[in-house]
């Protein structure tokens, strides 16, 4: 499959990315669904996979969470949605590879939905970028301009916005059509006929998320235990006042934390490499030893990364590879090929003893594997 973006990749990024929504008719030529409704239903029956069914009955909405043993029998007004399908269904990886021009840490997961006629989740907006790819069937989409809209929760598990009238995009999408929606643009879609949709979402951590996870790291590693001090304290008239010098001392306790760039950068590597959804890890049995891994690499065996697993590196954190929230010592060149490439350079990896030791560990944990010949 090939992705056709208006103006090419850089043209699209310059004109549309995080700026305005875009409809790409025939964005994927001769599109073929990587799965069908039965495959999706099978995934929704698994306890470790996040799924939900959204049903609309007039003005009433209902949301059920998986795993499911049974599915609605009605022929209208319901949708099955399954998160992180790319983690569990290998055939969907080709869709994710279409967006390999994006920074890997920014790509989140592939959500797939199956809707019968009338099925949808109502008008809503997302706080992240999303590409919606139309599979089999037809679906109508409306996208409005950014505007103040009241939120509403017709069900505790369903956040919507009030209906919007004017639409920037109002279209019936067919197989291979793509809709790009930046954060904050209200949109709604419903199936005209039984339809599959593929939503590629992008990670956009909030300051609150970063602060919360950084605090967890500081607690786990018992960092930043320095306390407030005031050795120049003087008697004063207004003892109920917090003075400006005192505020500045308190502030310095925080700025010392955020001036610790080495720890911050390491934290970003740990946090951004961690998988949001459970991975389909299959540890090697029996385990490889280093010599076996080296021999396979020297013979040109193709090394692959587990679907959904993130491998990242930072130029500011030397000789470190971050995988699924853990840091591993790794020569920078080896870290780069493991993180940048879907098929890392076997000759480069085979020639570095330190890289081989860590790579063997990662293979045995299930984060990397050798492609069967």
XYZ file of C-alpha atoms in Angstrom:
373
model
C 0.000 0.000 0.000
C 1.125 3.528 -0.733
C -0.007 6.736 0.956
C -0.779 9.706 -1.297
C -0.722 12.964 0.672
C -1.598 16.314 -0.937
C 1.634 18.112 -1.813
C 3.682 15.103 -0.733
C 4.726 14.404 2.838
C 6.435 17.724 3.551
C 3.722 19.655 1.702
C 1.070 17.990 3.848
C 2.981 18.667 7.061
C 3.464 22.312 6.131
C -0.092 23.043 5.038
C -2.285 20.745 7.135
C -0.533 19.103 10.076
C -2.016 20.549 13.313
C -3.527 23.389 11.265
C -6.670 22.255 9.461
C -8.577 19.085 8.573
C -8.091 17.467 5.202
C -10.008 14.924 3.117
C -7.810 12.743 0.894
C -9.964 10.917 -1.637
C -8.277 7.719 -2.725
C -5.428 8.364 -0.304
C -4.624 4.646 -0.425
C -5.064 3.254 -3.919
C -6.611 -0.229 -4.252
C -7.092 -0.435 -0.495
C -7.558 -3.944 0.928
C -8.811 -4.422 4.488
C -6.204 -6.183 6.644
C -9.002 -7.760 8.694
C -12.766 -8.233 8.633
C -15.616 -7.875 11.118
C -15.148 -11.450 12.354
C -11.457 -10.828 13.060
C -12.356 -7.700 15.015
C -15.022 -9.534 16.994
C -12.480 -12.221 17.840
C -10.114 -9.613 19.275
C -12.964 -8.095 21.303
C -13.504 -11.455 23.002
C -10.017 -11.351 24.555
C -9.760 -10.053 28.122
C -6.404 -8.311 27.614
C -7.619 -6.249 24.621
C -9.543 -3.021 25.233
C -12.862 -2.946 23.396
C -16.317 -1.404 23.686
C -19.682 -1.410 21.974
C -21.588 1.854 21.596
C -25.327 1.600 20.947
C -27.681 4.475 20.093
C -31.429 4.215 20.640
C -32.932 7.567 19.679
C -31.521 10.078 22.201
C -30.320 7.308 24.507
C -26.762 5.986 24.336
C -25.327 2.876 25.937
C -21.698 1.755 26.222
C -20.565 -1.763 27.076
C -16.959 -2.749 27.714
C -15.343 -5.991 26.642
C -14.411 -8.739 26.649
C -17.557 -9.840 24.826
C -19.152 -13.231 24.443
C -22.086 -11.958 22.396
C -22.659 -9.033 20.048
C -25.786 -7.008 19.189
C -28.124 -8.651 16.712
C -29.705 -5.390 15.577
C -28.872 -4.328 12.029
C -28.584 -0.633 12.867
C -27.208 1.952 15.304
C -24.286 0.195 16.986
C -20.507 0.204 16.723
C -17.759 -2.111 17.954
C -14.436 -0.373 18.684
C -11.156 -2.144 19.486
C -8.004 -0.336 20.640
C -4.386 -1.112 19.772
C -5.243 -3.605 17.041
C -1.710 -3.174 15.680
C -0.398 -4.802 18.898
C -2.364 -7.983 18.299
C -3.058 -8.361 14.594
C 0.165 -8.525 12.603
C -1.547 -7.948 9.257
C -2.453 -4.416 10.352
C 1.205 -3.374 10.611
C 1.259 -2.321 6.955
C -1.263 0.403 7.763
C 0.910 1.755 10.574
C 3.975 1.674 8.315
C 2.262 4.189 6.024
C 2.978 6.792 8.699
C 6.611 5.902 9.306
C 7.586 9.433 8.219
C 6.361 10.629 11.625
C 8.537 10.518 14.768
C 8.023 7.032 16.147
C 7.290 8.232 19.671
C 4.401 10.340 18.353
C 2.519 7.407 16.798
C 0.120 5.909 19.322
C -1.985 2.997 18.140
C -4.492 1.731 15.597
C -8.129 1.707 16.678
C -10.479 -0.237 14.418
C -14.248 0.042 14.420
C -17.012 -1.930 12.779
C -20.359 -0.144 12.430
C -23.735 -1.207 11.145
C -25.868 1.473 9.412
C -26.386 4.404 11.772
C -23.585 3.272 14.063
C -21.218 5.877 15.500
C -20.166 7.537 18.749
C -21.818 10.921 18.228
C -20.247 14.380 17.827
C -16.977 14.718 19.733
C -13.510 16.185 19.535
C -10.098 14.720 20.235
C -7.058 16.305 21.844
C -4.709 14.544 19.436
C -4.226 14.228 15.690
C -5.946 11.354 13.930
C -6.006 9.851 10.452
C -9.239 7.966 9.735
C -8.959 5.431 6.920
C -12.126 4.075 5.381
C -12.217 0.347 4.823
C -15.108 -1.701 3.483
C -18.520 -0.047 3.332
C -19.385 3.645 3.425
C -19.451 6.152 6.236
C -20.491 9.786 6.326
C -18.226 12.189 8.168
C -18.767 15.793 9.162
C -15.945 17.962 10.511
C -16.603 21.421 11.943
C -14.300 24.368 12.532
C -12.860 25.003 15.984
C -15.585 26.599 18.088
C -16.820 26.745 21.674
C -19.082 23.725 22.204
C -20.576 22.432 25.419
C -19.562 18.933 26.400
C -22.165 16.339 27.278
C -22.029 12.811 28.654
C -25.054 10.802 27.517
C -23.324 7.854 29.200
C -20.555 7.905 31.851
C -18.192 6.255 29.345
C -19.073 8.509 26.404
C -17.940 12.127 26.126
C -19.574 14.119 23.339
C -20.021 17.746 22.359
C -23.264 19.435 21.465
C -24.292 19.119 17.793
C -22.580 21.562 15.431
C -24.251 22.883 12.284
C -21.725 24.306 9.810
C -19.188 21.779 8.521
C -15.808 22.317 6.860
C -16.013 18.761 5.516
C -19.180 16.773 4.849
C -18.481 13.629 2.856
C -19.312 9.987 2.252
C -16.065 8.076 2.547
C -15.325 4.928 0.573
C -12.541 2.352 0.754
C -9.102 3.987 0.642
C -10.330 7.503 1.497
C -8.513 9.207 4.383
C -9.699 11.958 6.712
C -7.088 13.874 8.720
C -8.380 15.758 11.768
C -6.096 17.920 13.964
C -6.781 18.359 17.688
C -9.796 20.415 18.693
C -11.906 20.124 15.527
C -15.364 18.662 16.289
C -16.379 15.718 14.139
C -18.952 12.962 13.872
C -19.340 9.931 11.659
C -21.953 7.269 11.153
C -22.117 4.269 8.878
C -24.307 4.370 5.791
C -23.727 0.656 5.269
C -21.799 -1.874 7.316
C -18.329 -0.355 7.481
C -14.827 -0.777 8.856
C -12.790 2.256 9.897
C -9.126 2.460 10.901
C -8.048 5.345 13.147
C -4.342 6.057 13.536
C -3.940 8.228 16.628
C -0.942 10.268 17.742
C 0.490 10.630 21.209
C 0.219 14.123 22.703
C 1.082 14.033 26.418
C -0.278 16.877 28.524
C 1.822 18.795 31.028
C -0.228 17.203 33.786
C 0.571 13.701 32.490
C 4.276 14.485 32.262
C 4.359 16.021 35.736
C 2.460 13.101 37.274
C 4.724 10.458 35.721
C 7.862 12.445 36.558
C 6.708 12.629 40.191
C 6.272 8.840 40.143
C 9.869 8.473 38.933
C 11.145 10.843 41.639
C 9.302 8.848 44.323
C 10.405 5.452 42.992
C 14.043 6.543 42.777
C 13.902 8.646 45.981
C 15.082 11.777 44.220
C 14.767 15.468 45.127
C 14.562 15.142 48.880
C 16.165 18.556 49.486
C 14.121 20.591 51.954
C 13.341 24.240 52.440
C 15.885 26.199 54.463
C 16.042 29.774 55.806
C 19.305 30.310 57.762
C 18.900 34.114 57.479
C 15.506 34.164 59.217
C 14.736 37.418 61.094
C 12.036 38.445 63.523
C 9.218 40.243 61.713
C 5.951 41.971 62.503
C 3.597 40.085 60.152
C 4.080 36.407 60.953
C 1.063 35.340 58.914
C 2.616 36.522 55.639
C 4.475 34.363 53.141
C 7.091 36.823 51.912
C 8.536 37.146 48.419
C 11.992 35.901 49.506
C 10.295 32.853 51.019
C 8.345 32.249 47.833
C 11.578 32.457 45.850
C 13.205 29.861 48.113
C 10.213 27.555 47.678
C 10.327 28.110 43.932
C 14.022 27.219 43.871
C 13.141 23.789 45.264
C 11.136 23.227 42.072
C 13.549 24.876 39.639
C 16.372 22.676 40.927
C 14.300 19.697 39.809
C 13.619 21.016 36.331
C 17.177 22.229 35.889
C 18.329 18.604 36.254
C 18.380 18.028 32.502
C 20.146 14.658 32.646
C 17.338 13.161 34.741
C 14.645 14.910 32.702
C 15.964 13.581 29.405
C 16.273 10.083 30.809
C 12.704 10.372 32.093
C 11.434 11.382 28.644
C 13.076 8.316 27.135
C 11.493 6.045 29.755
C 8.059 7.649 29.590
C 7.751 7.986 25.816
C 8.951 4.444 25.123
C 6.365 2.870 27.416
C 3.489 1.171 25.601
C 0.091 2.697 26.345
C -1.695 -0.625 25.815
C -0.673 -4.155 26.700
C 1.797 -5.773 24.307
C 1.497 -9.275 22.894
C 4.813 -10.341 24.396
C 5.950 -13.886 23.684
C 9.282 -14.539 25.446
C 11.623 -16.857 23.561
C 11.443 -20.521 24.517
C 14.090 -21.806 24.683
C 16.060 -18.623 25.251
C 18.745 -17.546 22.792
C 22.315 -17.115 23.905
C 24.572 -14.360 22.605
C 26.490 -16.644 20.223
C 23.265 -17.830 18.581
C 22.068 -14.258 18.058
C 25.434 -13.264 16.603
C 25.443 -16.208 14.214
C 21.907 -15.451 12.984
C 22.810 -11.809 12.405
C 26.000 -12.735 10.541
C 23.923 -15.020 8.339
C 21.685 -12.056 7.476
C 18.591 -13.095 9.454
C 15.914 -10.378 9.433
C 15.324 -8.873 12.868
C 11.902 -7.375 13.596
C 10.471 -5.346 16.462
C 7.303 -6.541 18.189
C 4.210 -4.712 16.932
C 3.372 -1.824 19.245
C 6.722 -1.887 21.057
C 8.599 1.404 21.110
C 12.379 1.541 20.873
C 13.755 5.075 21.222
C 17.020 6.915 21.833
C 18.082 10.475 22.674
C 21.206 12.208 21.437
C 21.519 13.749 24.923
C 21.484 10.398 26.745
C 24.563 8.646 25.423
C 24.669 4.938 24.610
C 21.169 4.130 25.843
C 18.212 2.415 24.205
C 14.779 2.914 25.768
C 12.287 0.079 25.293
C 8.861 -0.084 26.920
C 9.720 2.152 29.856
C 13.151 0.659 30.575
C 16.662 1.906 29.803
C 19.293 -0.460 28.373
C 23.014 0.277 27.821
C 23.573 0.206 24.082
C 26.208 1.774 21.793
C 24.619 4.717 20.018
C 24.935 3.327 16.483
C 23.252 0.087 17.529
C 20.524 1.989 19.408
C 19.860 4.062 16.299
C 19.420 1.110 13.947
C 17.161 -0.708 16.435
C 14.999 2.379 16.975
C 14.954 3.895 13.478
C 14.541 0.858 11.278
C 11.876 -1.801 10.863
C 14.694 -4.101 9.709
C 17.807 -3.149 11.748
C 21.272 -3.546 10.224
C 22.363 -7.110 11.163
C 26.046 -6.564 10.313
C 26.282 -3.520 12.583
C 24.639 -5.358 15.480
C 26.685 -8.534 15.029
C 29.948 -6.590 15.266
C 29.259 -5.019 18.689
C 29.575 -7.274 21.717
C 27.798 -4.917 24.138
C 24.917 -4.490 21.711
C 24.635 -8.263 21.262
C 24.286 -8.868 25.001
C 21.442 -6.370 25.363
C 19.789 -7.403 22.099
C 19.790 -11.043 23.227
C 18.021 -9.985 26.426
C 15.423 -8.000 24.445
C 14.831 -10.921 22.066
C 14.363 -13.304 24.973
C 11.858 -10.881 26.539
C 9.936 -10.797 23.243
C 10.507 -7.178 22.178
C 12.456 -8.264 19.069
C 12.318 -11.470 17.061
C 13.853 -13.064 13.988
C 11.561 -13.279 10.989
C 10.950 -16.824 9.890
C 12.548 -17.628 6.552
